[in-house]
Amino acid sequence: MSETLILGVLASGRGSNFQSIIDSIDSGFLNAKISALITDNPEAYAIKRAGKHGIEALVIKPRDFSDRNAYYSHIAGELKKRGVELVVLAGFMRVVGKALIDEYRNKIMNIHPALLPSFPGLHGQKQAADYSVKISGCTVHFVDEGMDTGPIIIQAAAPAYHDDTEETLSERILKQEHKIFPYAIKLYSEGRISVEGRKVAIKGYRENSVMINPPLQT
Ligand code: GRF
């Protein structure tokens, strides 16, 4: 791993998590460089964010490839070409193909808006609100072949209330997402993360984890 971690970000939409990573680099919290944004969506607002910060943006659409394997091999090639060491899925709304996972095993991080393994897949916040859970939150995990099933790196809790809608809960969870995603990348850049099977150990985490959990409101 180089001294400044080289990131490749994949995003499909708004890109607020992408922005939180950019901001963490700009503020000096994170010693990393984003070498490219790759998106499957030419309309993604993330492209504008990339432009503002001088980050190369590549639109790579699945329909231009014969199959998923060709699509993800191509993406892997573009990332490799740019020396990407860690791939960050910041609202990339597709299940990543094996061709990319094999190239970057335990080197692809995703943010999911629920406390996994509860509520994987789409609309994690709505699932949590409909279930009337009392504690919700978000998860950063490594990506494997399943849907939000890979080894869990860090999580943060957010309270959920009976009158929450998908929107109000999403907004509360998103604030936590913007904290833990850059934090997980920082841990990785410092070489503090090790993975054994589905278990992720983080050096020094026991002492520091309280920092990223919001206090419960009474
Ligand atoms: C976030 O809620 C993230 O957890 C999920 O997709 C959403 C992306 O939001 N994977 P943004 O594009 O980062 O604003």
Short mmCIF file of C-alpha atoms and ligand atoms in Angstrom, two decimals:
data_model
loop_
_atom_site.label_atom_id
_atom_site.label_comp_id
_atom_site.label_asym_id
_atom_site.label_seq_id
_atom_site.Cartn_x
_atom_site.Cartn_y
_atom_site.Cartn_z
CA MET A 1 0.00 0.00 0.00
CA SER A 2 1.33 3.43 -0.90
CA GLU A 3 1.68 6.15 1.72
CA THR A 4 -1.28 8.02 0.28
CA LEU A 5 -4.03 5.48 -0.30
CA ILE A 6 -5.33 5.51 -3.87
CA LEU A 7 -9.11 5.27 -4.02
CA GLY A 8 -11.54 4.55 -6.83
CA VAL A 9 -15.14 5.53 -6.07
CA LEU A 10 -18.20 3.96 -7.70
CA ALA A 11 -21.47 5.87 -7.32
CA SER A 12 -24.83 5.96 -9.10
CA GLY A 13 -26.55 9.06 -7.79
CA ARG A 14 -26.48 11.97 -5.39
CA GLY A 15 -22.99 11.26 -4.08
CA SER A 16 -23.24 12.71 -0.57
CA ASN A 17 -21.04 9.90 0.74
CA PHE A 18 -18.58 10.58 -2.07
CA GLN A 19 -18.59 14.22 -0.91
CA SER A 20 -17.93 13.21 2.70
CA ILE A 21 -14.84 11.33 1.53
CA ILE A 22 -13.65 14.29 -0.57
CA ASP A 23 -14.17 16.59 2.44
CA SER A 24 -12.30 14.22 4.76
CA ILE A 25 -9.33 14.27 2.40
CA ASP A 26 -9.47 18.06 2.04
CA SER A 27 -9.57 18.57 5.80
CA GLY A 28 -6.56 16.29 6.30
CA PHE A 29 -8.56 13.67 8.28
CA LEU A 30 -7.90 11.10 5.56
CA ASN A 31 -4.59 10.59 3.81
CA ALA A 32 -5.91 9.40 0.47
CA LYS A 33 -6.35 10.44 -3.14
CA ILE A 34 -9.41 9.71 -5.28
CA SER A 35 -8.05 8.80 -8.69
CA ALA A 36 -11.43 8.37 -10.39
CA LEU A 37 -15.18 8.34 -9.99
CA ILE A 38 -16.89 5.62 -12.00
CA THR A 39 -20.62 5.79 -12.51
CA ASP A 40 -23.22 3.75 -14.36
CA ASN A 41 -25.50 6.80 -14.55
CA PRO A 42 -24.72 9.74 -16.84
CA GLU A 43 -27.16 11.88 -14.79
CA ALA A 44 -25.51 11.19 -11.43
CA TYR A 45 -24.98 14.34 -9.36
CA ALA A 46 -21.75 12.69 -8.19
CA ILE A 47 -20.26 13.61 -11.60
CA LYS A 48 -20.72 17.32 -10.80
CA ARG A 49 -19.05 16.84 -7.43
CA ALA A 50 -16.11 15.13 -9.15
CA GLY A 51 -15.85 18.03 -11.61
CA LYS A 52 -15.74 20.61 -8.82
CA HIS A 53 -12.86 18.81 -7.18
CA GLY A 54 -10.86 17.97 -10.30
CA ILE A 55 -11.55 14.25 -10.06
CA GLU A 56 -11.77 12.31 -13.30
CA ALA A 57 -15.29 10.93 -13.88
CA LEU A 58 -15.93 7.92 -16.11
CA VAL A 59 -19.42 6.92 -17.19
CA ILE A 60 -19.43 3.19 -17.81
CA LYS A 61 -22.84 1.76 -18.65
CA PRO A 62 -23.66 -1.94 -18.45
CA ARG A 63 -25.65 -1.83 -21.66
CA ASP A 64 -22.47 -1.11 -23.62
CA PHE A 65 -21.10 -4.54 -22.64
CA SER A 66 -22.08 -8.04 -23.71
CA ASP A 67 -22.58 -9.30 -20.14
CA ARG A 68 -21.90 -8.56 -16.47
CA ASN A 69 -18.55 -10.24 -16.60
CA ALA A 70 -17.35 -8.02 -19.44
CA TYR A 71 -18.74 -4.95 -17.62
CA TYR A 72 -17.01 -5.61 -14.32
CA SER A 73 -13.76 -6.77 -15.99
CA HIS A 74 -13.67 -3.45 -17.79
CA ILE A 75 -14.24 -1.51 -14.55
CA ALA A 76 -11.54 -3.56 -12.80
CA GLY A 77 -9.17 -2.72 -15.67
CA GLU A 78 -9.88 1.01 -15.42
CA LEU A 79 -9.27 0.93 -11.65
CA LYS A 80 -6.04 -1.07 -12.01
CA LYS A 81 -4.80 1.27 -14.73
CA ARG A 82 -5.09 4.15 -12.25
CA GLY A 83 -3.33 2.29 -9.45
CA VAL A 84 -6.46 2.05 -7.29
CA GLU A 85 -5.78 0.21 -4.03
CA LEU A 86 -9.21 0.43 -2.39
CA VAL A 87 -12.55 0.56 -4.20
CA VAL A 88 -15.30 2.50 -2.45
CA LEU A 89 -18.97 1.94 -3.30
CA ALA A 90 -20.70 5.18 -2.37
CA GLY A 91 -24.29 4.54 -3.37
CA PHE A 92 -23.47 2.29 -6.33
CA MET A 93 -26.88 0.76 -6.97
CA ARG A 94 -25.77 -2.57 -8.47
CA VAL A 95 -24.64 -5.92 -7.15
CA VAL A 96 -20.94 -6.00 -8.02
CA GLY A 97 -19.84 -8.80 -10.35
CA LYS A 98 -17.31 -11.50 -9.60
CA ALA A 99 -14.78 -10.13 -12.09
CA LEU A 100 -14.31 -7.02 -9.93
CA ILE A 101 -14.55 -8.83 -6.58
CA ASP A 102 -11.87 -11.34 -7.60
CA GLU A 103 -9.54 -8.51 -8.59
CA TYR A 104 -10.16 -6.59 -5.32
CA ARG A 105 -11.02 -9.25 -2.70
CA ASN A 106 -11.51 -7.53 0.68
CA LYS A 107 -10.51 -4.31 -0.99
CA ILE A 108 -14.00 -3.10 -1.87
CA MET A 109 -15.98 -1.24 0.79
CA ASN A 110 -19.70 -0.52 0.70
CA ILE A 111 -21.89 1.65 2.90
CA HIS A 112 -25.34 0.29 3.70
CA PRO A 113 -28.06 2.29 5.49
CA ALA A 114 -29.04 -0.38 8.04
CA LEU A 115 -27.46 -2.39 10.81
CA LEU A 116 -26.58 -5.51 8.83
CA PRO A 117 -27.40 -8.36 8.77
CA SER A 118 -30.83 -6.78 9.29
CA PHE A 119 -32.47 -5.16 6.29
CA PRO A 120 -30.09 -5.84 3.38
CA GLY A 121 -30.96 -4.82 -0.18
CA LEU A 122 -32.88 -1.78 -1.31
CA HIS A 123 -34.66 0.66 1.04
CA GLY A 124 -32.98 -0.50 4.25
CA GLN A 125 -34.31 2.59 6.04
CA LYS A 126 -37.91 1.92 4.96
CA GLN A 127 -37.61 -1.70 6.03
CA ALA A 128 -36.37 -0.55 9.46
CA ALA A 129 -39.12 2.09 9.83
CA ASP A 130 -41.83 -0.40 8.78
CA TYR A 131 -40.50 -2.90 11.29
CA SER A 132 -40.56 -0.23 14.01
CA VAL A 133 -37.06 -1.00 15.23
CA LYS A 134 -35.89 1.28 18.01
CA ILE A 135 -32.24 1.38 17.00
CA SER A 136 -31.26 1.69 13.39
CA GLY A 137 -28.02 2.74 11.78
CA CYS A 138 -25.53 2.03 9.05
CA THR A 139 -22.79 -0.42 8.21
CA VAL A 140 -19.53 -0.30 6.29
CA HIS A 141 -18.60 -3.75 5.03
CA PHE A 142 -16.33 -5.44 2.54
CA VAL A 143 -18.10 -6.62 -0.57
CA ASP A 144 -18.49 -10.28 -1.41
CA GLU A 145 -20.66 -12.03 -3.99
CA GLY A 146 -23.86 -11.70 -1.95
CA MET A 147 -26.25 -8.81 -1.42
CA ASP A 148 -24.79 -6.82 1.52
CA THR A 149 -23.38 -10.00 3.07
CA GLY A 150 -19.64 -9.29 3.25
CA PRO A 151 -17.51 -8.92 6.41
CA ILE A 152 -18.66 -6.03 8.62
CA ILE A 153 -16.05 -3.34 9.32
CA ILE A 154 -17.84 -0.71 11.39
CA GLN A 155 -21.37 0.30 12.28
CA ALA A 156 -22.99 3.31 13.87
CA ALA A 157 -26.36 3.44 15.57
CA ALA A 158 -29.12 5.98 15.07
CA PRO A 159 -32.33 6.06 17.08
CA ALA A 160 -35.56 5.26 15.25
CA TYR A 161 -38.96 6.63 16.34
CA HIS A 162 -42.48 5.36 15.80
CA ASP A 163 -43.40 8.35 13.66
CA ASP A 164 -40.32 8.11 11.44
CA THR A 165 -40.88 7.93 7.71
CA GLU A 166 -38.36 6.55 5.26
CA GLU A 167 -37.22 10.14 4.69
CA THR A 168 -36.76 11.21 8.33
CA LEU A 169 -34.98 8.02 9.28
CA SER A 170 -32.79 8.15 6.14
CA GLU A 171 -31.71 11.67 7.00
CA ARG A 172 -30.73 10.68 10.56
CA ILE A 173 -28.85 7.61 9.36
CA LEU A 174 -27.11 9.56 6.59
CA LYS A 175 -25.41 11.81 9.15
CA GLN A 176 -23.82 8.71 10.64
CA GLU A 177 -22.89 7.37 7.19
CA HIS A 178 -20.91 10.52 6.52
CA LYS A 179 -18.89 9.89 9.68
CA ILE A 180 -18.22 6.18 9.51
CA PHE A 181 -17.38 5.79 5.84
CA PRO A 182 -14.36 8.13 5.90
CA TYR A 183 -13.47 6.63 9.28
CA ALA A 184 -13.43 3.08 7.86
CA ILE A 185 -11.28 4.21 4.95
CA LYS A 186 -8.91 5.93 7.37
CA LEU A 187 -8.59 2.71 9.40
CA TYR A 188 -7.79 0.86 6.18
CA SER A 189 -5.23 3.47 5.10
CA GLU A 190 -3.49 3.07 8.45
CA GLY A 191 -3.26 -0.69 7.97
CA ARG A 192 -5.39 -1.30 11.06
CA ILE A 193 -7.93 -3.63 9.45
CA SER A 194 -7.45 -7.38 9.12
CA VAL A 195 -9.96 -9.90 7.81
CA GLU A 196 -10.27 -13.57 8.67
CA GLY A 197 -13.24 -15.25 7.05
CA ARG A 198 -16.13 -12.96 7.91
CA LYS A 199 -14.43 -11.51 10.98
CA VAL A 200 -12.84 -8.09 10.79
CA ALA A 201 -10.40 -7.04 13.49
CA ILE A 202 -9.46 -3.40 13.93
CA LYS A 203 -6.41 -2.38 15.90
CA GLY A 204 -7.35 0.04 18.69
CA TYR A 205 -11.07 -0.10 17.92
CA ARG A 206 -12.22 -1.16 21.39
CA GLU A 207 -10.78 2.06 22.83
CA ASN A 208 -12.14 4.37 20.12
CA SER A 209 -15.46 2.93 18.97
CA VAL A 210 -17.53 4.97 21.38
CA MET A 211 -16.62 8.06 19.34
CA ILE A 212 -18.80 7.07 16.41
CA ASN A 213 -21.93 6.04 18.27
CA PRO A 214 -24.41 8.81 18.95
CA PRO A 215 -25.72 9.02 22.50
CA LEU A 216 -29.30 7.77 22.81
CA GLN A 217 -31.75 10.60 23.33
CA THR A 218 -34.13 10.39 26.29
C1 GRF B 1 -26.79 5.90 0.99
O1 GRF B 1 -27.90 5.85 1.85
C2 GRF B 1 -25.99 4.63 1.10
O2 GRF B 1 -26.04 4.05 2.36
C3 GRF B 1 -26.66 3.72 0.10
O3 GRF B 1 -27.03 4.57 -0.96
C4 GRF B 1 -27.20 5.90 -0.49
C5 GRF B 1 -26.30 6.77 -1.30
O4 GRF B 1 -26.43 8.13 -0.98
N1 GRF B 1 -25.78 2.64 -0.29
P1 GRF B 1 -25.39 9.17 -1.56
O5 GRF B 1 -25.42 9.00 -3.08
O6 GRF B 1 -24.05 8.85 -1.00
O7 GRF B 1 -25.88 10.52 -1.15
#
